[in-house]
Every structure is written in structure tokens, then in C-alpha cells.
Amino acid sequence: MRKWVSLALVIVLADQITKFFVVQRFTLHETVPVTSFFNLVYVRNTGAAFSMLADAGGWQRIFFVAVAVVASAWVLWLLRRHPEQKLFCLALGLILGGAVGNLIDRALFGSVVDFVQVHYAGWYFPAFNVADSAITVGAGLLIWDALRPQQSGQGTTT
């Protein structure tokens, strides 16, 4: 379990360092084009994924903090319960790191700093951050783990 928690801590550090850099170097809503399809942008998201519930009036901060705390505890429990399932634990470590990274922002500042913006032909994907990326990759790995054939005694159970 130690290596998966260590992975989560590395993600939290990378997430918080990149967010600190953006907050220190950019003004809110500043956009810096990097390539024809990628910008760095400083935005704050009070909602969840894709700014869901961002305009909910403030109650969502406590709700999202509580969800992140409960989810993190559940992930730690799953890591302890399934140490032999490497891919499953890798996915959970990524999700844990991302959840804690965004939890820190939400608990301390009431919003999450997002700064990666991908776009093409006038279409802009919602801005995201390192924590969001880790959660997304972790979720993808969980799906892959659930769909791949399991060796005897190696099935994912939750």
C-alpha cells in the first residue's frame, strides 16, 4: 500500500506545484497560447467536472469536500484490501492523488485552479489540471482492469 500512497503524494505535489506556478505567474482568466491546439489559462472552478454546479450558490463547496474525503477514505480501504491487484491499485493511487489535490484547493480556497486548455477549430474542452488528469487516467485504468480477462484469483472485487 505504501507505494500507491507514495504515488498519490507525488501527484498531489505535482498538482499543487503547477497550480502555485499558475497562480503566481498568471492573472485570472489570462490565456497563453502554447500551440495551435493547446493553451495555458488560469481559471477557478467552484463546481465539479466541467464546472457542474459551479453556480449553485456556495453549498457545493462543503458537498464536494465531503465527497472527496469519503472517496479518499474508500480508496485507502480498497488499497489495503486488494494489494495483489497491481493495475487496480495503480488506478486507485492515481484517483487518490487527484482527489486530494483538488480537495486541498476546494477546502482552502473554495475553488479549484484549472490551467490546461485544449481546443480545435473553435471548440474548447473545459480547462483542467494535473489532479483532473490523474483522476481521468485512473478511471480509464479501472475500466481497463474491469474489462480485461482476469487470471484465476485476480478478479477485481469491490
PDB file of N, CA and C in Angstrom, residues 1-51:
ATOM      1  N   MET A   1       0.826  -1.204   0.000  1.00  0.00           N
ATOM      2  CA  MET A   1       0.000   0.000   0.000  1.00  0.00           C
ATOM      3  C   MET A   1       0.864   1.258   0.000  1.00  0.00           C
ATOM      4  N   ARG A   2       2.047   1.153   0.568  1.00  0.00           N
ATOM      5  CA  ARG A   2       2.924   2.322   0.688  1.00  0.00           C
ATOM      6  C   ARG A   2       3.261   2.932  -0.668  1.00  0.00           C
ATOM      7  N   LYS A   3       3.529   2.079  -1.671  1.00  0.00           N
ATOM      8  CA  LYS A   3       3.909   2.638  -2.969  1.00  0.00           C
ATOM      9  C   LYS A   3       2.747   3.357  -3.640  1.00  0.00           C
ATOM     10  N   TRP A   4       1.517   2.905  -3.419  1.00  0.00           N
ATOM     11  CA  TRP A   4       0.360   3.556  -4.034  1.00  0.00           C
ATOM     12  C   TRP A   4       0.052   4.886  -3.345  1.00  0.00           C
ATOM     13  N   VAL A   5       0.231   4.938  -2.053  1.00  0.00           N
ATOM     14  CA  VAL A   5       0.057   6.202  -1.334  1.00  0.00           C
ATOM     15  C   VAL A   5       1.184   7.166  -1.719  1.00  0.00           C
ATOM     16  N   SER A   6       2.383   6.641  -1.917  1.00  0.00           N
ATOM     17  CA  SER A   6       3.501   7.483  -2.376  1.00  0.00           C
ATOM     18  C   SER A   6       3.213   8.059  -3.751  1.00  0.00           C
ATOM     19  N   LEU A   7       2.669   7.237  -4.644  1.00  0.00           N
ATOM     20  CA  LEU A   7       2.268   7.726  -5.969  1.00  0.00           C
ATOM     21  C   LEU A   7       1.252   8.855  -5.815  1.00  0.00           C
ATOM     22  N   ALA A   8       0.275   8.662  -4.960  1.00  0.00           N
ATOM     23  CA  ALA A   8      -0.738   9.692  -4.727  1.00  0.00           C
ATOM     24  C   ALA A   8      -0.094  10.982  -4.216  1.00  0.00           C
ATOM     25  N   LEU A   9       0.872  10.864  -3.320  1.00  0.00           N
ATOM     26  CA  LEU A   9       1.558  12.052  -2.795  1.00  0.00           C
ATOM     27  C   LEU A   9       2.349  12.775  -3.880  1.00  0.00           C
ATOM     28  N   VAL A  10       2.984  12.032  -4.783  1.00  0.00           N
ATOM     29  CA  VAL A  10       3.706  12.651  -5.902  1.00  0.00           C
ATOM     30  C   VAL A  10       2.728  13.429  -6.780  1.00  0.00           C
ATOM     31  N   ILE A  11       1.563  12.858  -7.028  1.00  0.00           N
ATOM     32  CA  ILE A  11       0.548  13.549  -7.831  1.00  0.00           C
ATOM     33  C   ILE A  11       0.071  14.805  -7.125  1.00  0.00           C
ATOM     34  N   VAL A  12      -0.173  14.709  -5.824  1.00  0.00           N
ATOM     35  CA  VAL A  12      -0.607  15.889  -5.060  1.00  0.00           C
ATOM     36  C   VAL A  12       0.460  16.980  -5.150  1.00  0.00           C
ATOM     37  N   LEU A  13       1.718  16.621  -4.970  1.00  0.00           N
ATOM     38  CA  LEU A  13       2.798  17.613  -5.061  1.00  0.00           C
ATOM     39  C   LEU A  13       2.874  18.235  -6.450  1.00  0.00           C
ATOM     40  N   ALA A  14       2.849  17.410  -7.489  1.00  0.00           N
ATOM     41  CA  ALA A  14       2.905  17.935  -8.862  1.00  0.00           C
ATOM     42  C   ALA A  14       1.710  18.852  -9.131  1.00  0.00           C
ATOM     43  N   ASP A  15       0.545  18.446  -8.674  1.00  0.00           N
ATOM     44  CA  ASP A  15      -0.658  19.240  -8.858  1.00  0.00           C
ATOM     45  C   ASP A  15      -0.544  20.585  -8.150  1.00  0.00           C
ATOM     46  N   GLN A  16      -0.157  20.562  -6.895  1.00  0.00           N
ATOM     47  CA  GLN A  16      -0.085  21.800  -6.119  1.00  0.00           C
ATOM     48  C   GLN A  16       1.033  22.724  -6.612  1.00  0.00           C
ATOM     49  N   ILE A  17       2.155  22.160  -7.032  1.00  0.00           N
ATOM     50  CA  ILE A  17       3.257  22.989  -7.553  1.00  0.00           C
ATOM     51  C   ILE A  17       2.843  23.663  -8.858  1.00  0.00           C
ATOM     52  N   THR A  18       2.209  22.919  -9.763  1.00  0.00           N
ATOM     53  CA  THR A  18       1.789  23.531 -11.025  1.00  0.00           C
ATOM     54  C   THR A  18       0.707  24.586 -10.797  1.00  0.00           C
ATOM     55  N   LYS A  19      -0.202  24.343  -9.889  1.00  0.00           N
ATOM     56  CA  LYS A  19      -1.235  25.336  -9.590  1.00  0.00           C
ATOM     57  C   LYS A  19      -0.621  26.588  -8.956  1.00  0.00           C
ATOM     58  N   PHE A  20       0.339  26.389  -8.066  1.00  0.00           N
ATOM     59  CA  PHE A  20       1.024  27.533  -7.445  1.00  0.00           C
ATOM     60  C   PHE A  20       1.715  28.377  -8.509  1.00  0.00           C
ATOM     61  N   PHE A  21       2.395  27.709  -9.439  1.00  0.00           N
ATOM     62  CA  PHE A  21       3.077  28.404 -10.528  1.00  0.00           C
ATOM     63  C   PHE A  21       2.085  29.240 -11.337  1.00  0.00           C
ATOM     64  N   VAL A  22       0.950  28.663 -11.692  1.00  0.00           N
ATOM     65  CA  VAL A  22      -0.052  29.366 -12.489  1.00  0.00           C
ATOM     66  C   VAL A  22      -0.592  30.567 -11.722  1.00  0.00           C
ATOM     67  N   VAL A  23      -0.930  30.387 -10.459  1.00  0.00           N
ATOM     68  CA  VAL A  23      -1.479  31.477  -9.660  1.00  0.00           C
ATOM     69  C   VAL A  23      -0.458  32.615  -9.505  1.00  0.00           C
ATOM     70  N   GLN A  24       0.813  32.269  -9.364  1.00  0.00           N
ATOM     71  CA  GLN A  24       1.852  33.276  -9.190  1.00  0.00           C
ATOM     72  C   GLN A  24       2.183  34.023 -10.479  1.00  0.00           C
ATOM     73  N   ARG A  25       2.076  33.363 -11.620  1.00  0.00           N
ATOM     74  CA  ARG A  25       2.542  33.931 -12.887  1.00  0.00           C
ATOM     75  C   ARG A  25       1.447  34.479 -13.790  1.00  0.00           C
ATOM     76  N   PHE A  26       0.200  34.102 -13.548  1.00  0.00           N
ATOM     77  CA  PHE A  26      -0.896  34.495 -14.427  1.00  0.00           C
ATOM     78  C   PHE A  26      -1.899  35.344 -13.657  1.00  0.00           C
ATOM     79  N   THR A  27      -2.613  36.178 -14.392  1.00  0.00           N
ATOM     80  CA  THR A  27      -3.766  36.853 -13.809  1.00  0.00           C
ATOM     81  C   THR A  27      -4.989  36.001 -14.141  1.00  0.00           C
ATOM     82  N   LEU A  28      -6.007  36.088 -13.316  1.00  0.00           N
ATOM     83  CA  LEU A  28      -7.207  35.289 -13.515  1.00  0.00           C
ATOM     84  C   LEU A  28      -7.755  35.499 -14.925  1.00  0.00           C
ATOM     85  N   HIS A  29      -8.029  34.421 -15.613  1.00  0.00           N
ATOM     86  CA  HIS A  29      -8.560  34.362 -16.979  1.00  0.00           C
ATOM     87  C   HIS A  29      -7.524  34.683 -18.057  1.00  0.00           C
ATOM     88  N   GLU A  30      -6.274  34.887 -17.663  1.00  0.00           N
ATOM     89  CA  GLU A  30      -5.227  35.097 -18.666  1.00  0.00           C
ATOM     90  C   GLU A  30      -5.007  33.801 -19.446  1.00  0.00           C
ATOM     91  N   THR A  31      -4.839  33.946 -20.749  1.00  0.00           N
ATOM     92  CA  THR A  31      -4.616  32.807 -21.632  1.00  0.00           C
ATOM     93  C   THR A  31      -3.318  33.004 -22.394  1.00  0.00           C
ATOM     94  N   VAL A  32      -2.489  31.968 -22.402  1.00  0.00           N
ATOM     95  CA  VAL A  32      -1.234  31.998 -23.139  1.00  0.00           C
ATOM     96  C   VAL A  32      -1.235  30.837 -24.138  1.00  0.00           C
ATOM     97  N   PRO A  33      -1.312  31.155 -25.434  1.00  0.00           N
ATOM     98  CA  PRO A  33      -1.259  30.088 -26.435  1.00  0.00           C
ATOM     99  C   PRO A  33       0.109  29.402 -26.414  1.00  0.00           C
ATOM    100  N   VAL A  34       0.116  28.076 -26.446  1.00  0.00           N
ATOM    101  CA  VAL A  34       1.349  27.306 -26.468  1.00  0.00           C
ATOM    102  C   VAL A  34       1.529  26.660 -27.835  1.00  0.00           C
ATOM    103  N   THR A  35       0.472  26.068 -28.361  1.00  0.00           N
ATOM    104  CA  THR A  35       0.461  25.509 -29.710  1.00  0.00           C
ATOM    105  C   THR A  35      -0.862  25.903 -30.362  1.00  0.00           C
ATOM    106  N   SER A  36      -1.096  25.408 -31.561  1.00  0.00           N
ATOM    107  CA  SER A  36      -2.347  25.725 -32.260  1.00  0.00           C
ATOM    108  C   SER A  36      -3.559  25.043 -31.629  1.00  0.00           C
ATOM    109  N   PHE A  37      -3.330  24.117 -30.695  1.00  0.00           N
ATOM    110  CA  PHE A  37      -4.436  23.383 -30.067  1.00  0.00           C
ATOM    111  C   PHE A  37      -4.359  23.347 -28.542  1.00  0.00           C
ATOM    112  N   PHE A  38      -3.407  24.048 -27.956  1.00  0.00           N
ATOM    113  CA  PHE A  38      -3.155  23.959 -26.515  1.00  0.00           C
ATOM    114  C   PHE A  38      -2.825  25.336 -25.954  1.00  0.00           C
ATOM    115  N   ASN A  39      -3.531  25.728 -24.890  1.00  0.00           N
ATOM    116  CA  ASN A  39      -3.270  26.981 -24.183  1.00  0.00           C
ATOM    117  C   ASN A  39      -3.024  26.700 -22.711  1.00  0.00           C
ATOM    118  N   LEU A  40      -2.312  27.592 -22.083  1.00  0.00           N
ATOM    119  CA  LEU A  40      -2.295  27.677 -20.627  1.00  0.00           C
ATOM    120  C   LEU A  40      -3.251  28.804 -20.279  1.00  0.00           C
ATOM    121  N   VAL A  41      -4.134  28.556 -19.331  1.00  0.00           N
ATOM    122  CA  VAL A  41      -5.132  29.537 -18.942  1.00  0.00           C
ATOM    123  C   VAL A  41      -5.358  29.414 -17.437  1.00  0.00           C
ATOM    124  N   TYR A  42      -5.571  30.519 -16.775  1.00  0.00           N
ATOM    125  CA  TYR A  42      -5.823  30.497 -15.333  1.00  0.00           C
ATOM    126  C   TYR A  42      -7.303  30.736 -15.092  1.00  0.00           C
ATOM    127  N   VAL A  43      -7.990  29.686 -14.646  1.00  0.00           N
ATOM    128  CA  VAL A  43      -9.394  29.806 -14.270  1.00  0.00           C
ATOM    129  C   VAL A  43      -9.603  29.126 -12.926  1.00  0.00           C
ATOM    130  N   ARG A  44     -10.665  29.510 -12.261  1.00  0.00           N
ATOM    131  CA  ARG A  44     -11.044  28.878 -10.997  1.00  0.00           C
ATOM    132  C   ARG A  44     -12.412  28.248 -11.172  1.00  0.00           C
ATOM    133  N   ASN A  45     -12.527  27.013 -10.736  1.00  0.00           N
ATOM    134  CA  ASN A  45     -13.754  26.246 -10.896  1.00  0.00           C
ATOM    135  C   ASN A  45     -14.341  25.962  -9.514  1.00  0.00           C
ATOM    136  N   THR A  46     -15.512  26.518  -9.248  1.00  0.00           N
ATOM    137  CA  THR A  46     -16.186  26.256  -7.966  1.00  0.00           C
ATOM    138  C   THR A  46     -17.061  25.012  -8.036  1.00  0.00           C
ATOM    139  N   GLY A  47     -17.211  24.471  -9.240  1.00  0.00           N
ATOM    140  CA  GLY A  47     -18.033  23.276  -9.423  1.00  0.00           C
ATOM    141  C   GLY A  47     -17.185  22.024  -9.497  1.00  0.00           C
ATOM    142  N   ALA A  48     -17.799  20.985 -10.026  1.00  0.00           N
ATOM    143  CA  ALA A  48     -17.102  19.709 -10.215  1.00  0.00           C
ATOM    144  C   ALA A  48     -16.653  19.637 -11.672  1.00  0.00           C
ATOM    145  N   ALA A  49     -16.534  18.438 -12.192  1.00  0.00           N
ATOM    146  CA  ALA A  49     -16.109  18.237 -13.573  1.00  0.00           C
ATOM    147  C   ALA A  49     -16.957  19.077 -14.523  1.00  0.00           C
ATOM    148  N   PHE A  50     -16.283  19.731 -15.463  1.00  0.00           N
ATOM    149  CA  PHE A  50     -16.943  20.570 -16.464  1.00  0.00           C
ATOM    150  C   PHE A  50     -17.767  21.687 -15.826  1.00  0.00           C
ATOM    151  N   SER A  51     -17.343  22.136 -14.663  1.00  0.00           N
ATOM    152  CA  SER A  51     -17.994  23.228 -13.910  1.00  0.00           C
ATOM    153  C   SER A  51     -19.412  22.898 -13.470  1.00  0.00           C
TER     154      SER A  51
END
